[in-house]
mmCIF file of C-alpha atoms in Angstrom:
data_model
loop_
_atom_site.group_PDB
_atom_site.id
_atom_site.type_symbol
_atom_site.label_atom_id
_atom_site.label_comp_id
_atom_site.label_asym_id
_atom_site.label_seq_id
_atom_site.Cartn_x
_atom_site.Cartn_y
_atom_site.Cartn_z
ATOM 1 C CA UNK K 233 -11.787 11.240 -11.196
ATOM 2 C CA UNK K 234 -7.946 11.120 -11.629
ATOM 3 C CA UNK K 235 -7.673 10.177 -8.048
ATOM 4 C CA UNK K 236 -8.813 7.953 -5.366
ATOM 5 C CA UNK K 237 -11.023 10.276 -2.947
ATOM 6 C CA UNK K 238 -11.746 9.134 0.128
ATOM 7 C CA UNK K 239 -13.752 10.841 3.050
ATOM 8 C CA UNK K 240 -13.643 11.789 6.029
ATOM 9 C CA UNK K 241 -10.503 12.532 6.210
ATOM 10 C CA UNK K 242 -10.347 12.358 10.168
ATOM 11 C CA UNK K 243 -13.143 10.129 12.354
ATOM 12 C CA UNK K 244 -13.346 9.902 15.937
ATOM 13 C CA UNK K 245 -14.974 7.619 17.458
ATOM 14 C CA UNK K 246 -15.892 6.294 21.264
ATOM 15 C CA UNK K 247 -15.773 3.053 21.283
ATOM 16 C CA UNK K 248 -18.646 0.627 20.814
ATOM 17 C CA UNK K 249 -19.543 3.365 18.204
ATOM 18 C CA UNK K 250 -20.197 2.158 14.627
ATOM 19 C CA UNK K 251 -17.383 3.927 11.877
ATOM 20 C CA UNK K 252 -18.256 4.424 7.927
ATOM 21 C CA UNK K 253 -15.660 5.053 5.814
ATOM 22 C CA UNK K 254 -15.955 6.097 1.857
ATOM 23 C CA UNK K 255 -13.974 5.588 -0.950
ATOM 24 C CA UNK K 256 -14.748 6.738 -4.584
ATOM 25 C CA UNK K 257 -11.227 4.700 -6.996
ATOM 26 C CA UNK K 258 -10.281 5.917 -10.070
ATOM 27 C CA UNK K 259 -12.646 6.114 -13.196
ATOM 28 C CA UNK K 260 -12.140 2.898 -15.233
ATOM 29 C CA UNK K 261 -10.454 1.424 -12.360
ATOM 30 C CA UNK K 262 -12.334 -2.096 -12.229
ATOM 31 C CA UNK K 263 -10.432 -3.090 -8.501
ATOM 32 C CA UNK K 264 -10.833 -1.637 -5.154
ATOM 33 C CA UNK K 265 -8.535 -2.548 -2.023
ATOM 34 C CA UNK K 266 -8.737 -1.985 1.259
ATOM 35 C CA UNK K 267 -6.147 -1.939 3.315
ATOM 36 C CA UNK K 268 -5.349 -1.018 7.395
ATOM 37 C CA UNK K 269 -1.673 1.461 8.110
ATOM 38 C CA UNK K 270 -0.712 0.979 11.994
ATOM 39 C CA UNK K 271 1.799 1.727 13.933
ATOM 40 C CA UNK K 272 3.199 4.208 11.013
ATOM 41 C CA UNK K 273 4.814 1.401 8.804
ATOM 42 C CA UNK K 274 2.484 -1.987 9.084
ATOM 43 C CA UNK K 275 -0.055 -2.429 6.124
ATOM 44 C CA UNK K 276 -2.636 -4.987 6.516
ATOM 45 C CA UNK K 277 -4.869 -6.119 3.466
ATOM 46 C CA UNK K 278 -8.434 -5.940 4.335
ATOM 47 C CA UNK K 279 -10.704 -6.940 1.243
ATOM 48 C CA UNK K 280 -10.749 -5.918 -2.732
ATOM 49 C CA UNK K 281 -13.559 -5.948 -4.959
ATOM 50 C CA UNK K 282 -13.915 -6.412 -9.038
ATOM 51 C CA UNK K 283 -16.203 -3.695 -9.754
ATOM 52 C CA UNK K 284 -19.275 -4.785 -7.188
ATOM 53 C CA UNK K 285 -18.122 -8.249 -6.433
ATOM 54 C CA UNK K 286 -16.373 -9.291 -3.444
ATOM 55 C CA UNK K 287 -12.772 -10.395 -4.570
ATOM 56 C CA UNK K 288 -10.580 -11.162 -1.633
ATOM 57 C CA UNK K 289 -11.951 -10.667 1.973
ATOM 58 C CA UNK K 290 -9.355 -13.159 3.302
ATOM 59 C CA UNK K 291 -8.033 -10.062 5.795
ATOM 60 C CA UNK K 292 -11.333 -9.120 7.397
ATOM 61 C CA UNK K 293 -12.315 -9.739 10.973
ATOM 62 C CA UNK K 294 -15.832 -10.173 9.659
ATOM 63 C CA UNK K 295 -17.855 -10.309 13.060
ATOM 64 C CA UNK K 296 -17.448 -6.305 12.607
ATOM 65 C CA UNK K 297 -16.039 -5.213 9.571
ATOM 66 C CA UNK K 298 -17.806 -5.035 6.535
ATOM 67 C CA UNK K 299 -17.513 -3.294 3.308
ATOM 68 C CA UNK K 300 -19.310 -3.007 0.362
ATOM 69 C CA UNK K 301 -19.010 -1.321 -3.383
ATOM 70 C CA UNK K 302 -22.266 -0.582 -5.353
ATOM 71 C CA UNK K 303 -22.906 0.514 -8.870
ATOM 72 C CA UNK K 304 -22.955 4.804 -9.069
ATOM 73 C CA UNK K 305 -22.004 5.096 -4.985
ATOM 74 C CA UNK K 306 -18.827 5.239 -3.648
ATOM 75 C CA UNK K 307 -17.390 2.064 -2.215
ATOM 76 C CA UNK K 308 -17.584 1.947 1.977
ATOM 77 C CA UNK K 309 -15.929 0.183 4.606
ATOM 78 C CA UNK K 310 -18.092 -0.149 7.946
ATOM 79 C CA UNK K 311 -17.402 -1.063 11.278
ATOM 80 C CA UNK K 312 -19.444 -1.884 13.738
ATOM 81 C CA UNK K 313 -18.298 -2.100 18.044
ATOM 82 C CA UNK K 314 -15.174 -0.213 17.195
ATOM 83 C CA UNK K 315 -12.444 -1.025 19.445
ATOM 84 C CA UNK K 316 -9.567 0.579 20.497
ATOM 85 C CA UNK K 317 -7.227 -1.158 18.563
ATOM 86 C CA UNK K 318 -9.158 -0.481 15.520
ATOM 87 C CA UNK K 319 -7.527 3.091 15.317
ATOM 88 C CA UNK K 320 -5.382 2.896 12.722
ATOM 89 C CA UNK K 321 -5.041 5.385 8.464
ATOM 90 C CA UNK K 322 -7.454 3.172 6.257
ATOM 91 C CA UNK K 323 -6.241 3.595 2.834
ATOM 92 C CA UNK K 324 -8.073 2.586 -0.077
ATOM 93 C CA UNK K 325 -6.346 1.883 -3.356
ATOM 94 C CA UNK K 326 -7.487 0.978 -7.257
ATOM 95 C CA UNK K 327 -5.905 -0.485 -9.906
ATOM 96 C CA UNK K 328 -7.227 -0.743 -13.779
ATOM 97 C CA UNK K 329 -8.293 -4.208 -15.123
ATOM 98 C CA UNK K 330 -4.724 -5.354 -15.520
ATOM 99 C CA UNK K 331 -3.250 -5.037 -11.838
ATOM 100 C CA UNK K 332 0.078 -5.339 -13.010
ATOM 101 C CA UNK K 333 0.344 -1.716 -13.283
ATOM 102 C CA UNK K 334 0.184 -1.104 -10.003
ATOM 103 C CA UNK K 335 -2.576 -0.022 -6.693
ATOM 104 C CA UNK K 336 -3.049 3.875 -6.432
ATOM 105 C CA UNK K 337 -3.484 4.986 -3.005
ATOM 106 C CA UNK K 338 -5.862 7.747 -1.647
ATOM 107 C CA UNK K 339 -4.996 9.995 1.094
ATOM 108 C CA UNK K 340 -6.618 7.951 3.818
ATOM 109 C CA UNK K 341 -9.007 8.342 6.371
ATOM 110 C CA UNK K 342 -7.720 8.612 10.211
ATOM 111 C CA UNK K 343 -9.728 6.619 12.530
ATOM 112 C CA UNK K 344 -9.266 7.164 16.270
ATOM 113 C CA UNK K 345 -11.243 5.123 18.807
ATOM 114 C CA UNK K 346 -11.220 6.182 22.179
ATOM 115 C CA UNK A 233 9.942 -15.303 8.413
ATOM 116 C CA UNK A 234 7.881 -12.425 7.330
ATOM 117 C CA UNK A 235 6.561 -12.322 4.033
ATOM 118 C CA UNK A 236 8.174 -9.039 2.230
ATOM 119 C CA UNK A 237 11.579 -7.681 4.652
ATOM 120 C CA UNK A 238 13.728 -4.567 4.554
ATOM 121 C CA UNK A 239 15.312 -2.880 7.302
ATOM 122 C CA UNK A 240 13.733 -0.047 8.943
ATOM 123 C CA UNK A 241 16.829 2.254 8.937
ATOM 124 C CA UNK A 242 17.200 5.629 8.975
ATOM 125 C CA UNK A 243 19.479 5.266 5.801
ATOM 126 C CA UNK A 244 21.209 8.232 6.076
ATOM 127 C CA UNK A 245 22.921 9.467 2.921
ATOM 128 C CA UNK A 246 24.839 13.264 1.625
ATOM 129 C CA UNK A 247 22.844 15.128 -0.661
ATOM 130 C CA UNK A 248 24.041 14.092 -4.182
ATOM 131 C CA UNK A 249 25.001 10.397 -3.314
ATOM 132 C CA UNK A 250 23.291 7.353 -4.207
ATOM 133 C CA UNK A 251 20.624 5.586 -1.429
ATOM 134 C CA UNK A 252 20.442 1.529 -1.946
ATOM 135 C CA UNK A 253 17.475 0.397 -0.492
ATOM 136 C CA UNK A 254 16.881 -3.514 -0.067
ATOM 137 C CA UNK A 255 13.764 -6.154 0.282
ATOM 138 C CA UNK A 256 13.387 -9.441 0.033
ATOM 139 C CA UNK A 257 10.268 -11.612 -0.609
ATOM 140 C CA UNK A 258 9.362 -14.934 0.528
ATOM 141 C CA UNK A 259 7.305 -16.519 -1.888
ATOM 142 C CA UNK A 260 8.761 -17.572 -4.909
ATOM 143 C CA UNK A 261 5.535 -17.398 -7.174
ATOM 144 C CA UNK A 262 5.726 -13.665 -6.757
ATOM 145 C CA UNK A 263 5.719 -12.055 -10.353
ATOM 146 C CA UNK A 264 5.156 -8.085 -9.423
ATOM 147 C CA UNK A 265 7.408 -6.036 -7.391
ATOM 148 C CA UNK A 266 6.255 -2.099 -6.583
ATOM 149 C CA UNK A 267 8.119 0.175 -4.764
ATOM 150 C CA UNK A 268 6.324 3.238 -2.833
ATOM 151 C CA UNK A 269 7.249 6.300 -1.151
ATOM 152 C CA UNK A 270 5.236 7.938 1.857
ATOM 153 C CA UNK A 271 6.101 10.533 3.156
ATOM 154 C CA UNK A 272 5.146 11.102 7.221
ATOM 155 C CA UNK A 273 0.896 11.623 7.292
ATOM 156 C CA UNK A 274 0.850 11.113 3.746
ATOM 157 C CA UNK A 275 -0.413 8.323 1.164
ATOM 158 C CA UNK A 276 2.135 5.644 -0.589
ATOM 159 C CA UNK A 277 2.868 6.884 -3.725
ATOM 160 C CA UNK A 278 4.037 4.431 -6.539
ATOM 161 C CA UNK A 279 6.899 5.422 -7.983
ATOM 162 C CA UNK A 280 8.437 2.132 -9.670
ATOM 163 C CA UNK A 281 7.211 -1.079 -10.689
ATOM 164 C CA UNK A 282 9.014 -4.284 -11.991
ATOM 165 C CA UNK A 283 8.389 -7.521 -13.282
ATOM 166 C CA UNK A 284 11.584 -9.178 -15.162
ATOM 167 C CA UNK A 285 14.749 -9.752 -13.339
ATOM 168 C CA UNK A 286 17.311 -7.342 -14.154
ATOM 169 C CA UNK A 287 17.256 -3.445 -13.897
ATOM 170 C CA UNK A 288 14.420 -0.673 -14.797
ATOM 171 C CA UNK A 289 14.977 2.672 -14.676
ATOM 172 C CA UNK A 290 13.124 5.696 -14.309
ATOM 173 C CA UNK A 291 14.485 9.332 -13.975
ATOM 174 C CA UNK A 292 16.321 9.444 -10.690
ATOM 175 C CA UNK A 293 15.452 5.886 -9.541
ATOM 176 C CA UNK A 294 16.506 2.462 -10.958
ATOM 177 C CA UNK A 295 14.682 -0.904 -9.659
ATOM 178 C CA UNK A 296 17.058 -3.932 -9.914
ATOM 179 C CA UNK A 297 15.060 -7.729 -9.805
ATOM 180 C CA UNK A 298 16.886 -11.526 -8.961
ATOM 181 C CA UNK A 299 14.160 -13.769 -8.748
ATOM 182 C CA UNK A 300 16.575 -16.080 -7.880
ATOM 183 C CA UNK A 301 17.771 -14.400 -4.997
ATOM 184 C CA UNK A 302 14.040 -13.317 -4.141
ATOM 185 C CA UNK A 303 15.878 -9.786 -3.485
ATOM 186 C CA UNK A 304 14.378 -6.170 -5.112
ATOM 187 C CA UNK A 305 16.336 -3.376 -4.218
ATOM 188 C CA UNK A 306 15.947 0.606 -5.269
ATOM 189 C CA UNK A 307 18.347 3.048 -5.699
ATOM 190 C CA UNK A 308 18.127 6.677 -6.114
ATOM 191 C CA UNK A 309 20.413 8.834 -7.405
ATOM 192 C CA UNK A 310 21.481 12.260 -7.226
ATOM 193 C CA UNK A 311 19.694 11.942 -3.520
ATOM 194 C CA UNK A 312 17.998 15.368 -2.549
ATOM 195 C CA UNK A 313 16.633 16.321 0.751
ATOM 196 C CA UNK A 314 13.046 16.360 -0.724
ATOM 197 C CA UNK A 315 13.442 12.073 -1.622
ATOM 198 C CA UNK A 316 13.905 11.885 2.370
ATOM 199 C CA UNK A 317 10.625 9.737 3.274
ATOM 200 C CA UNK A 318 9.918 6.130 3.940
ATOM 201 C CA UNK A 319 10.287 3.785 1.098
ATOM 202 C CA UNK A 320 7.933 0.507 1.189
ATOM 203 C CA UNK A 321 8.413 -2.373 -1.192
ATOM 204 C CA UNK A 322 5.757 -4.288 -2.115
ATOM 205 C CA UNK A 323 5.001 -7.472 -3.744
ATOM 206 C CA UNK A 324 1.925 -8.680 -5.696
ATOM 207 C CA UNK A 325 0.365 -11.463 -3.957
ATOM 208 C CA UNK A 326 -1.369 -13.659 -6.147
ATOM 209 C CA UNK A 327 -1.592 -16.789 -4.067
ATOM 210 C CA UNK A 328 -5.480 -18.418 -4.724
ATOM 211 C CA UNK A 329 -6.085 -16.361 -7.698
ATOM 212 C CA UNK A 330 -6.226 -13.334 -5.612
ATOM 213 C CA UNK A 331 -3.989 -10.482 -5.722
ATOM 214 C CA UNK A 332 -2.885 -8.192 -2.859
ATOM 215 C CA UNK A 333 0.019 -6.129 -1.940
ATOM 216 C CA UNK A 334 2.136 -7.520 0.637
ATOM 217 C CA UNK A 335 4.396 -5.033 1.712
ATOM 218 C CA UNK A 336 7.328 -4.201 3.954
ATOM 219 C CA UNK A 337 7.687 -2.391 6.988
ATOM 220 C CA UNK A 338 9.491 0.382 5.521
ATOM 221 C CA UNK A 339 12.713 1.930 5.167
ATOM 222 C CA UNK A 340 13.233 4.964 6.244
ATOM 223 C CA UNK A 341 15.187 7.456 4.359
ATOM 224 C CA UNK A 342 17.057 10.409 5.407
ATOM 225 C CA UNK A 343 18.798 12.826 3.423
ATOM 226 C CA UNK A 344 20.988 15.675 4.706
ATOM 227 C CA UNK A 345 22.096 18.540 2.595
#
């Protein structure tokens, strides 16, 4: 598509309670980024894949975060024991080959953990 | 020191004037500057990019580069009402052969008619 779709748009969850978040980039976008919004203004890199491949996970709390981005499904960001400072707008951006040009956001998923 | 800095504002500017909007970047290395625009509940929309120092400009908006200064700044002209949003500047980390956007906290952007 012309535009990164991700779903749901809203998730609530109790904490404790695993979250799944999707996120289908761009056609012929070859990079996927993840990245945390909280507190309205404070962006926090999560992890970016080349096509399938793990690129950067430098920004994940891996003992419950993990993500993943197979061939013909969208890409998804998991996480398991949510706590409450886990709510937070998960974006998820692409960029073509040369990343130069730029990350194109989609509209976010809302997680709240209560 | 954080890595990417602008102030949060409000920048509060008359309909028709010019908004300057400021950031600067810690590392040096940095070769790719974005600005986006998000308005409240919304995504960040890229609306400039910039790589060589000097000015680029686009419509309404102009992006100005000093890599010496480690400074990007955007300006806006002919401000409407409808540009009032937050404004985040972002810079292309490529530190490790990775590459990430490090942004800004924001600056927030108000114009009145």
């Amino acid at each position: 598509g012309e535009e990164v779709a991700q779903t749901p748009k809203h998730l609530v969850r109790g904490e404790g309670q695993k979250a799944k978040l999707y996120c289908a980039p761009i056609k012929g976008h070859s990079y996927v980024f993840w990245y945390q919004q909280v507190l309205k203004n404070e962006f926090k890199f999560l992890i970016s894949f080349q096509n399938e491949n793990v690129f950067d996970e430098t920004g994940m709390p891996k003992e419950r975060f993990s993500a993943k981005c197979l061939p013909n499904s969208p890409c998804s960001l998991e996480i398991q024991a949510t706590k409450l400072e886990d709510s937070a707008v998960y974006f998820c951006a692409s960029s073509p080959s040369e990343d130069r040009r730029g990350q194109y956001f989609g509209p976010g998923t809302r997680l709240t953990v209560t | 020191q954080k890595e990417v800095e602008q102030n949060s504002g409000p920048l509060s500017v008359p309909e028709g004037a010019i908004a300057s909007l400021n950031c600067t970047y810690s590392d040096r290395g940095s070769q790719s500057f974005f600005w986006y625009r998000q308005y409240s509940g919304k995504s960040p929309e890229l609306i400039m990019s910039i790589y060589s120092n000097g000015d680029k400009e686009d419509g309404r908006f102009t992006a100005q580069l000093n890599k010496a200064s480690q400074y990007v700044s955007l300006l806006i002209r002919d401000s409407q009402p409808s540009d009032s949003a937050t404004y985040l500047c972002a810079v292309l980390s490529v530190s490790g052969g990775y590459n990430k956007l490090i942004f800004g906290a924001g600056t927030r952007l108000a114009v009145h008619p």
